[in-house]
Tab-separated table of N, CA and C in Angstrom:
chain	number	residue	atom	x	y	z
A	9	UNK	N	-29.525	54.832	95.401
A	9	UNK	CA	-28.572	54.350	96.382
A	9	UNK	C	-27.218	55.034	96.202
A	10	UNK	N	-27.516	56.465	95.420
A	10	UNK	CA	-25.531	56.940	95.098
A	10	UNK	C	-25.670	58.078	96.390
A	11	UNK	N	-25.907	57.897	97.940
A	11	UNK	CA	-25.472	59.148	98.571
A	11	UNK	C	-23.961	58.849	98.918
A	12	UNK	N	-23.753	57.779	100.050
A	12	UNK	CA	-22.191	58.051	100.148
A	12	UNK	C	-21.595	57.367	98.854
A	13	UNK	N	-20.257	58.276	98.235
A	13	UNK	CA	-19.668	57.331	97.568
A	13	UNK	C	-18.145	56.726	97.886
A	14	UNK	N	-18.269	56.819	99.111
A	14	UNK	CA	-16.944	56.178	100.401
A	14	UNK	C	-16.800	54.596	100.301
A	15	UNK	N	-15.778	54.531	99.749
A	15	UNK	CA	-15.877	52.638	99.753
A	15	UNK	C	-16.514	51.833	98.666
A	16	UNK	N	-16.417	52.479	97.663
A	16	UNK	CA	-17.476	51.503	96.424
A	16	UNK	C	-16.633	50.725	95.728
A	17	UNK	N	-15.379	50.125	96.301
A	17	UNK	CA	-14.454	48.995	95.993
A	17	UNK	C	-15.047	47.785	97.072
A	18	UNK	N	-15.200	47.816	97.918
A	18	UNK	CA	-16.633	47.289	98.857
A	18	UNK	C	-17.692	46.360	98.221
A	19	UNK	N	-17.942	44.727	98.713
A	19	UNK	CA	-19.067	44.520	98.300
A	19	UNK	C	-20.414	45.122	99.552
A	20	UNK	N	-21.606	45.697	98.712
A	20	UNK	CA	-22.129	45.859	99.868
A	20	UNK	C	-22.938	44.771	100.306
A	21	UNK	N	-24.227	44.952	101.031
A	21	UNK	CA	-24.928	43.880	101.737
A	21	UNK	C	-25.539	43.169	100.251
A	22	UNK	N	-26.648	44.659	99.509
A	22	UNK	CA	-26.934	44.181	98.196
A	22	UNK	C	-26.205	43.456	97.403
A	23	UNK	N	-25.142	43.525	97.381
A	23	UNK	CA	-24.458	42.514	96.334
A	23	UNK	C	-24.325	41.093	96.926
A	24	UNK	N	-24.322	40.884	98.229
A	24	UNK	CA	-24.223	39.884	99.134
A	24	UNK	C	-25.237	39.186	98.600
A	25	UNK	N	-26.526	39.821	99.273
A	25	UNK	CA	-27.876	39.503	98.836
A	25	UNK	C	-28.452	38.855	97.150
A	26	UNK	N	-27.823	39.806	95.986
A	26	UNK	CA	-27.963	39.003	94.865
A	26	UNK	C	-27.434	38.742	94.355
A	27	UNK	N	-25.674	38.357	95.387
A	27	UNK	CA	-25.100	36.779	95.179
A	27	UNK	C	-25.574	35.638	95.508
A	28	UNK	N	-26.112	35.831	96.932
A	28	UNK	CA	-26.723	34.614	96.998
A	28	UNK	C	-28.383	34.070	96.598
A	29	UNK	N	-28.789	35.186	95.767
A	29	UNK	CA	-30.297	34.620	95.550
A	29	UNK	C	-29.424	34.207	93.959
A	30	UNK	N	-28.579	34.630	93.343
A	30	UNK	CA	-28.094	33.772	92.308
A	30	UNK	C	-27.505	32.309	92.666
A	31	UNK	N	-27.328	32.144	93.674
A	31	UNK	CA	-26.613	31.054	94.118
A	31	UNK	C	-27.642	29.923	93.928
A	32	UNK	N	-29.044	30.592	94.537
A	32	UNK	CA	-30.277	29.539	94.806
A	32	UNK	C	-30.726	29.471	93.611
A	33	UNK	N	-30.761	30.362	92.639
A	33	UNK	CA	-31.484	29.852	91.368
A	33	UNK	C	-30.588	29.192	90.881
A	34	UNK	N	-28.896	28.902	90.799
A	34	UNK	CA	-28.538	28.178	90.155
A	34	UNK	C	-28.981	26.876	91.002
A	35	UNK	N	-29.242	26.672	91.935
A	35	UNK	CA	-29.327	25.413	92.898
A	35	UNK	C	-30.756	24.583	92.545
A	36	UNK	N	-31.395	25.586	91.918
A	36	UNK	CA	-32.718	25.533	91.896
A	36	UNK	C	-33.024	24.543	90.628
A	37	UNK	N	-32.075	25.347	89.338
A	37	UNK	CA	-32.405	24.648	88.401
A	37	UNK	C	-31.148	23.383	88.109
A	38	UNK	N	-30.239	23.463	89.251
A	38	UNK	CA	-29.780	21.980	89.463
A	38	UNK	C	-30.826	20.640	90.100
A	39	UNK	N	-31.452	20.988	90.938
A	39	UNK	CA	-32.895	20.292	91.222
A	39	UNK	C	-33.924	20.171	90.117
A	40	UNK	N	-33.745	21.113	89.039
A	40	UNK	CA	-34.731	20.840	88.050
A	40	UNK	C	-34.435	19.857	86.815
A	41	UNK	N	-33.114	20.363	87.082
A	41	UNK	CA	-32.759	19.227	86.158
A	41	UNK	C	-32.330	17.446	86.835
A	42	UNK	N	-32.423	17.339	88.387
A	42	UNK	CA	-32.561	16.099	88.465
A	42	UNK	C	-33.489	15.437	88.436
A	43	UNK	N	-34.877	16.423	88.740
A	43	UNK	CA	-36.134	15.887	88.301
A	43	UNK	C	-35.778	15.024	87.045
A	44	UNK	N	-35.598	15.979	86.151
A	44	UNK	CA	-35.359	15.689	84.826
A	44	UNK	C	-34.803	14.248	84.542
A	45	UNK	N	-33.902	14.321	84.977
A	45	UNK	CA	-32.958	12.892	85.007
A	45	UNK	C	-34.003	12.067	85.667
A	46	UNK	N	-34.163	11.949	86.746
A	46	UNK	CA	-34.803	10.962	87.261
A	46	UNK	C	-36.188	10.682	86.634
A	47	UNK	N	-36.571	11.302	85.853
A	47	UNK	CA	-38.117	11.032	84.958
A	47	UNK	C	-37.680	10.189	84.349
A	48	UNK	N	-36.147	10.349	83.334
A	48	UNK	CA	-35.625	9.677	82.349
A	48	UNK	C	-35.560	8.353	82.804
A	49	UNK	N	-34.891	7.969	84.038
A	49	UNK	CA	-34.013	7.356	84.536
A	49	UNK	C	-35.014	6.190	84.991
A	50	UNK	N	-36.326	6.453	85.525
A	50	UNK	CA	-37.194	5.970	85.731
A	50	UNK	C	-38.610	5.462	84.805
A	51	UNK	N	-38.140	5.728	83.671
A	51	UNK	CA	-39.436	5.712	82.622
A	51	UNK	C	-40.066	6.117	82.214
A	52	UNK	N	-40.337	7.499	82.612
A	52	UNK	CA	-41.333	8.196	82.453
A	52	UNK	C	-41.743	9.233	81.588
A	53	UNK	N	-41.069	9.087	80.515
A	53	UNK	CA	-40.729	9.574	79.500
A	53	UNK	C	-42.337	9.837	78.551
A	54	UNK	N	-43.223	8.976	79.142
A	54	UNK	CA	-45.003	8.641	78.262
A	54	UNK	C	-45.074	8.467	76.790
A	55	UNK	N	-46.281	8.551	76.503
A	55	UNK	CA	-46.627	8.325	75.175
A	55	UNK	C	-45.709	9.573	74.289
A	56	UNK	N	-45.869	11.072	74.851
A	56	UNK	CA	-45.117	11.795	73.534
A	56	UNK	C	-43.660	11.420	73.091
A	57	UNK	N	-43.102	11.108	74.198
A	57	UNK	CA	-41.724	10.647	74.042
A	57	UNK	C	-41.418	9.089	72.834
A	58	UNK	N	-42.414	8.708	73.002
A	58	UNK	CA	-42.504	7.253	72.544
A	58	UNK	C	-43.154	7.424	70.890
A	59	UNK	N	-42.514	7.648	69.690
A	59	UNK	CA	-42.782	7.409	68.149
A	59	UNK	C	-43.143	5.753	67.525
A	60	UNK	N	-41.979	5.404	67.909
A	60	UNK	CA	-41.793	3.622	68.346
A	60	UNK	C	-41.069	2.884	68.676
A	61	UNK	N	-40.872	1.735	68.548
A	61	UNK	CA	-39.825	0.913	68.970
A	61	UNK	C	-38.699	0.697	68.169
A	62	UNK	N	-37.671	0.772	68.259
A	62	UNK	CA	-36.681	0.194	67.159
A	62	UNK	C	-35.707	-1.700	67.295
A	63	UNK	N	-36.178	-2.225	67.455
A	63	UNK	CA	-35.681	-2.831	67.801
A	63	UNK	C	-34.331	-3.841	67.317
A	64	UNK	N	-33.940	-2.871	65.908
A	64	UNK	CA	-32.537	-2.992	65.835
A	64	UNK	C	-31.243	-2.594	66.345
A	65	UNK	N	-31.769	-1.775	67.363
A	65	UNK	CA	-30.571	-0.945	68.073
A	65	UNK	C	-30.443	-1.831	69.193
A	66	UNK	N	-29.512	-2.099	70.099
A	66	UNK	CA	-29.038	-2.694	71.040
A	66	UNK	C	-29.823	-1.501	72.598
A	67	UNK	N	-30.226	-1.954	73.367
A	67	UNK	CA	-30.635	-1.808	74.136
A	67	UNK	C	-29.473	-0.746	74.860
A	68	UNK	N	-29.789	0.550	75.554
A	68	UNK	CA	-28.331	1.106	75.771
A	68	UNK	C	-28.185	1.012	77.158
A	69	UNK	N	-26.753	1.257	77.363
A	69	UNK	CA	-26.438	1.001	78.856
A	69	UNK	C	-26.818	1.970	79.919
A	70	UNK	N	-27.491	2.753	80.098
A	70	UNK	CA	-27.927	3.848	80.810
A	70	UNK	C	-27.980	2.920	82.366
A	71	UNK	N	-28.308	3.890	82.963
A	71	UNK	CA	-29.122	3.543	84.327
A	71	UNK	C	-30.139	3.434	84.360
A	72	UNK	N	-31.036	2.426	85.075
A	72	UNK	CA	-32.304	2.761	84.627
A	72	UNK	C	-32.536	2.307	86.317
A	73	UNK	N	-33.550	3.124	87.071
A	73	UNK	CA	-34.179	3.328	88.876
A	73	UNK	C	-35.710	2.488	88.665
A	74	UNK	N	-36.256	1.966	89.873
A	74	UNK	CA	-37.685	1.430	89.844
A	74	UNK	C	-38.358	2.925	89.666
A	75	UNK	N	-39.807	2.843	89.441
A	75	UNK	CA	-40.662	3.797	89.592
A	75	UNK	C	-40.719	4.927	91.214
A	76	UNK	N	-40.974	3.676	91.955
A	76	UNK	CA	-40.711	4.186	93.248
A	76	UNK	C	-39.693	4.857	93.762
A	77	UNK	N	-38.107	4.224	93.735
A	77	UNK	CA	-37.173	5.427	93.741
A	77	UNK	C	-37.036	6.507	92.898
A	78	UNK	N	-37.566	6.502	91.620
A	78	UNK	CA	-37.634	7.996	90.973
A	78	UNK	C	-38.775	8.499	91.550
A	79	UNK	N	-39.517	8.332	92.186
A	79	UNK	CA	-40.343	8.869	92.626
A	79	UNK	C	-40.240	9.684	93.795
A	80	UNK	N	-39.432	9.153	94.926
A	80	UNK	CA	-39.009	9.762	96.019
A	80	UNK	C	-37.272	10.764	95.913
A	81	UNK	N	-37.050	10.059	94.689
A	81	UNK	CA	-35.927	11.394	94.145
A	81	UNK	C	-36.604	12.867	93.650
A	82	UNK	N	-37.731	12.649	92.750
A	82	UNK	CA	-38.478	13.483	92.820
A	82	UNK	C	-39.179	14.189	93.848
A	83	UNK	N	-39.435	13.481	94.756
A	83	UNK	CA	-40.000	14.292	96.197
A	83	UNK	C	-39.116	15.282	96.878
A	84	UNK	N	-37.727	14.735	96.831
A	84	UNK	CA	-36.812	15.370	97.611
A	84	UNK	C	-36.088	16.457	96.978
A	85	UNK	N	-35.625	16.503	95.591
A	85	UNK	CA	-35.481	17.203	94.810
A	85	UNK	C	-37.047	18.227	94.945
A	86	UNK	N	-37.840	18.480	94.666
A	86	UNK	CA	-39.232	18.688	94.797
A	86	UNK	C	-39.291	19.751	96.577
A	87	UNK	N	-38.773	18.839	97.354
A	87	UNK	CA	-38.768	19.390	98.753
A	87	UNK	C	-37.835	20.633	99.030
A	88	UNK	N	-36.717	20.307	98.119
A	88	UNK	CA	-35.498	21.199	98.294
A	88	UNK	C	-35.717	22.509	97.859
A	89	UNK	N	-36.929	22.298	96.409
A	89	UNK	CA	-36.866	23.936	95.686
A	89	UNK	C	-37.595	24.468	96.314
A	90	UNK	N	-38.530	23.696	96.893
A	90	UNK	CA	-39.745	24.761	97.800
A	90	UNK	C	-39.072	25.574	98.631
A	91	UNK	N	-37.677	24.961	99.873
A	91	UNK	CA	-37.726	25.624	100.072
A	91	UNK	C	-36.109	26.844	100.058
A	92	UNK	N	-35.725	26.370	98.834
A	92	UNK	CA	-34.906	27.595	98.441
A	92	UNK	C	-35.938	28.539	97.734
A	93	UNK	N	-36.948	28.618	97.397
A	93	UNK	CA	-37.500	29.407	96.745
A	93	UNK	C	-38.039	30.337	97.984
A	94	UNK	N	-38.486	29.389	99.175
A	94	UNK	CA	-38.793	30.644	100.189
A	94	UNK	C	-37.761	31.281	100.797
A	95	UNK	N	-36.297	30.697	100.758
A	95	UNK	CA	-34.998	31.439	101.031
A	95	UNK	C	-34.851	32.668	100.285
A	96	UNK	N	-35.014	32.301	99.081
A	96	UNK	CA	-35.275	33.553	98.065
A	96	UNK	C	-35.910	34.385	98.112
A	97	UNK	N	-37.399	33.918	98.052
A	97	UNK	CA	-38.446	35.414	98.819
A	97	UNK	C	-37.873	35.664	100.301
A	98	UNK	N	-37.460	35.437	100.876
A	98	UNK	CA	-36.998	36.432	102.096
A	98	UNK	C	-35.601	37.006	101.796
A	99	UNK	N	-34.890	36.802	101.533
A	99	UNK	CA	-33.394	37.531	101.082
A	99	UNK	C	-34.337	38.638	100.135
A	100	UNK	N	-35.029	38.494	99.337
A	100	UNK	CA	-35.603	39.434	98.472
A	100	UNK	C	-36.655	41.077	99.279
A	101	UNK	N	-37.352	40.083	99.905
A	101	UNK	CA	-38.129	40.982	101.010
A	101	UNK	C	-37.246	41.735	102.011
A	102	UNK	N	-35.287	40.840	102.888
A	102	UNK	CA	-34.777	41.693	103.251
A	102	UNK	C	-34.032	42.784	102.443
A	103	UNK	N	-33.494	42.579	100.861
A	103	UNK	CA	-33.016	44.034	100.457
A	103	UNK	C	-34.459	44.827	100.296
A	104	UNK	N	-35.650	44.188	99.917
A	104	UNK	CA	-36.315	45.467	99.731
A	104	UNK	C	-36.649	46.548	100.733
A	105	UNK	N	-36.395	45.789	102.182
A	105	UNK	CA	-36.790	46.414	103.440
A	105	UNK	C	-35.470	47.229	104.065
A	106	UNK	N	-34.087	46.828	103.756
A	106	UNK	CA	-33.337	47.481	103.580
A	106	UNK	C	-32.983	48.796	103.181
A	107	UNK	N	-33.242	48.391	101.458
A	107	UNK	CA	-33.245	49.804	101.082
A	107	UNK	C	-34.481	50.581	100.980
A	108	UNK	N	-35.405	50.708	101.433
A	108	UNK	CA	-36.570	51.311	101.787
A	108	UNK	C	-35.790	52.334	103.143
A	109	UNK	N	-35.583	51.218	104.255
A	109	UNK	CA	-35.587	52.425	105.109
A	109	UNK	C	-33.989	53.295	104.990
A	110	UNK	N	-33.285	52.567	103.783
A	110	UNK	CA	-31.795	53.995	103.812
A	110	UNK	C	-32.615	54.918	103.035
A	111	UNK	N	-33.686	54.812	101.772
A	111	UNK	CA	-33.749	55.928	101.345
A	111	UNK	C	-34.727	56.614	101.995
A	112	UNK	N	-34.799	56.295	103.079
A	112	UNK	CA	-36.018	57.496	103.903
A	112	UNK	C	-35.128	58.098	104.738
A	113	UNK	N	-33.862	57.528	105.382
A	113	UNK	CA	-32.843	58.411	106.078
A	113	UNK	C	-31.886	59.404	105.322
A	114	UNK	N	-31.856	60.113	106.125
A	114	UNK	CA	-30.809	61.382	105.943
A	114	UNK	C	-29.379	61.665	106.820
A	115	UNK	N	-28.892	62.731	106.081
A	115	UNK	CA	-27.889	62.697	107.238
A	115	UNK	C	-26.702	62.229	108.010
A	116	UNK	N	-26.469	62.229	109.308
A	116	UNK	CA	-25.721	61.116	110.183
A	116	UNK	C	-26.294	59.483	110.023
A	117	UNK	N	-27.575	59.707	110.506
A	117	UNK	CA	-28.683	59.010	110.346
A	117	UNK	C	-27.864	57.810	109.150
A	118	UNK	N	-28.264	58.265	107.753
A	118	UNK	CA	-28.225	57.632	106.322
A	118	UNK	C	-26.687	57.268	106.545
A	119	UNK	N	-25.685	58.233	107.347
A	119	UNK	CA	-24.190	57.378	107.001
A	119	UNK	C	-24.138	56.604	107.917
A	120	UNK	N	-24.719	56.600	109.252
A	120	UNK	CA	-24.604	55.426	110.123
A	120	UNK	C	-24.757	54.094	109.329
A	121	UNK	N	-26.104	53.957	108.991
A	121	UNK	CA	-26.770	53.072	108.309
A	121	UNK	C	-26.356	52.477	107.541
A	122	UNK	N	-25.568	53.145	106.467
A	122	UNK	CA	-24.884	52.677	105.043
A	122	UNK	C	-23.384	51.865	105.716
A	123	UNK	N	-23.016	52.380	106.445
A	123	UNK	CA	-21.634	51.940	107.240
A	123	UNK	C	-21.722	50.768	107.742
A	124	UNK	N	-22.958	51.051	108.968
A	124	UNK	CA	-22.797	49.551	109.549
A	124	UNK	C	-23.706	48.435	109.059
A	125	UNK	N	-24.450	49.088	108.525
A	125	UNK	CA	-25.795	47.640	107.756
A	125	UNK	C	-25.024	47.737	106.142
A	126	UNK	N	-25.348	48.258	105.549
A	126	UNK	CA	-25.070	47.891	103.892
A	126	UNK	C	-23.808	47.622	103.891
A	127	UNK	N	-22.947	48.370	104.269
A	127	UNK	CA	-21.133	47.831	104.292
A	127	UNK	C	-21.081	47.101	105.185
A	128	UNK	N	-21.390	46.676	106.145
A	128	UNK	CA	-21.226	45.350	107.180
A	128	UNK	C	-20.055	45.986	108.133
A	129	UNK	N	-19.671	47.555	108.130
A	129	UNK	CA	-18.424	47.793	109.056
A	129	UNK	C	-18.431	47.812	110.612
A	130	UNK	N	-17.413	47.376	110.835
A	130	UNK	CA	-17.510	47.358	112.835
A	130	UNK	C	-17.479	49.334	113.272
A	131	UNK	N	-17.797	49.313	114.156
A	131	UNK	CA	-18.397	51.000	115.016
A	131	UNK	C	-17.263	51.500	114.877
A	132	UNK	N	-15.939	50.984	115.104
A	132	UNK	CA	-14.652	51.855	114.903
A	132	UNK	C	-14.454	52.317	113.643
A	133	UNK	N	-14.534	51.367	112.586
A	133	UNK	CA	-13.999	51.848	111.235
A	133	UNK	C	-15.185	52.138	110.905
A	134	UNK	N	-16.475	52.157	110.804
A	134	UNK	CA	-17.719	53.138	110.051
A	134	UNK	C	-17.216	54.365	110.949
A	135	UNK	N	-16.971	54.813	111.977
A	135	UNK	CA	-16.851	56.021	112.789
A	135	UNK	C	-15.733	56.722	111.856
A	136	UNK	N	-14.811	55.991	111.793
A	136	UNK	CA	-13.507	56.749	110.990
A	136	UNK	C	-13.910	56.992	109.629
A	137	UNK	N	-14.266	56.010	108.817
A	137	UNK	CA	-15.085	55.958	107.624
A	137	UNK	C	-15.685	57.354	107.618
A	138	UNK	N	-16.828	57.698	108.382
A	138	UNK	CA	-18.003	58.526	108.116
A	138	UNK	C	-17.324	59.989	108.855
A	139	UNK	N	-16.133	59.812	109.520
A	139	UNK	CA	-15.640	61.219	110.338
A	139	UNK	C	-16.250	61.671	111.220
A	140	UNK	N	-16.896	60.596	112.177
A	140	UNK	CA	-17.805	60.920	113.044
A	140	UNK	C	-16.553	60.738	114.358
A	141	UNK	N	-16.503	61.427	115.239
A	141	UNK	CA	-16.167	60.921	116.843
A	141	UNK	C	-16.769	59.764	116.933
A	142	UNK	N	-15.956	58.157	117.793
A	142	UNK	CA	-16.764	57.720	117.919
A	142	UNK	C	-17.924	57.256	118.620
A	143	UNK	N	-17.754	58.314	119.676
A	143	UNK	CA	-19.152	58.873	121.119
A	143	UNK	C	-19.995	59.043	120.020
A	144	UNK	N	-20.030	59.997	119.262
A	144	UNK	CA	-21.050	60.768	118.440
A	144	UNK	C	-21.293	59.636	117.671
A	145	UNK	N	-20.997	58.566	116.841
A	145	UNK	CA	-21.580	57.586	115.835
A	145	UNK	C	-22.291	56.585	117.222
A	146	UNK	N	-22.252	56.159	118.268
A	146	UNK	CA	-22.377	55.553	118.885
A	146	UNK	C	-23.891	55.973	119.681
A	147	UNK	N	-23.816	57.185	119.674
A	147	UNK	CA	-25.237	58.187	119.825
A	147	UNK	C	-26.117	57.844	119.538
A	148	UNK	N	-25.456	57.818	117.488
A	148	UNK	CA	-26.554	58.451	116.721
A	148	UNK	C	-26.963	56.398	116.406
A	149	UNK	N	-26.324	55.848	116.867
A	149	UNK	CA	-26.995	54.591	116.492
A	149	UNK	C	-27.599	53.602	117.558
A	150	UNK	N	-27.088	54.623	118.949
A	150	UNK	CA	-28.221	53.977	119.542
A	150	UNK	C	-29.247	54.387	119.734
A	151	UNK	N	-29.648	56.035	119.027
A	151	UNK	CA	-31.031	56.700	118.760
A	151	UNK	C	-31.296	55.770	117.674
A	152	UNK	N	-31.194	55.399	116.776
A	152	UNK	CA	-31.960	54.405	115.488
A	152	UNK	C	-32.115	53.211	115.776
A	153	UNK	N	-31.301	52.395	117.064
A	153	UNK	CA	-31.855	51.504	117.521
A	153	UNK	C	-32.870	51.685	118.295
A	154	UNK	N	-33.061	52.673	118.928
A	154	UNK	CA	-34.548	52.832	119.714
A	154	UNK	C	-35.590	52.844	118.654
A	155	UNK	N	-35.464	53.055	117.824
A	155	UNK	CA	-36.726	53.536	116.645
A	155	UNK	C	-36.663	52.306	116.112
A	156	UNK	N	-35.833	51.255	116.533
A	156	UNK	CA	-36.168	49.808	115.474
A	156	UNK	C	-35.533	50.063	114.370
A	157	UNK	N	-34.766	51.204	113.868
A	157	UNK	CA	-34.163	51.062	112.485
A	157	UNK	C	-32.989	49.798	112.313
A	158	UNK	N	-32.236	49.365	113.434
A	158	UNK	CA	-31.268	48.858	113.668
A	158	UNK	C	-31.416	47.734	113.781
């Protein structure tokens, strides 16, 4: 990904992209850990958890939920990662499809591309950016929109 090196003070799309699939895994294992809690919170702790009873200690003040509401905290928590995880596989599938088709372009072609998709720039400033006229950038990107690159 080192052809242009115009603008690399710039976040590009990629960095966009695995900012926010970091965003979802942190989100992800915030849901994992309310599972967590709510197992606690609800009892469910089972036999390994359980050595024995002590029953000189004072009972502690925690929270403690019926079975049933930890149960549907678990569902929803449960509902949420499914589907940040498929948010994730697609943000993932769009950089890979991304940069697939910049490194098959060349050219005008490859600086159009890098300008207005990976840098996110509007047609005036990628035109000035890349030193294109901006008839001529306007050309060459509505030839790559005919081809579906766009």
């Amino acid at each position: 990904m080192a052809k242009p090196e115009k603008g690399q003070n710039r976040k590009d799309i990629f960095q966009k992209i695995d900012f926010k699939i970091d965003l979802i895994n942190e989100q992800i294992r915030n849901h994992e850990k309310s599972i967590k809690k709510a197992k606690r919170m609800s009892g469910w702790q089972g036999p390994a958890g359980v050595s024995g009873i002590d029953y000189t200690k004072e009972p502690d003040g925690g929270v403690h939920i019926s079975f049933a509401e930890g149960l549907r905290m678990i569902e929803r928590d449960q509902e949420q990662i499914a589907k940040l995880k498929e948010e994730r596989n697609e943000l993932r599938r769009r950089r890979k499809r991304i940069k697939r088709i910049y490194d098959n372009l060349s050219g005008a072609e490859a600086e159009v591309y890098y300008t207005r998709v990976i840098l996110g720039m509007t047609q005036e400033d990628a035109a000035d950016e890349s030193g294109f006229s901006r008839r001529h950038f306007q050309r060459v990107e509505a030839g790559m929109r005919d081809q579906g690159l766009l």
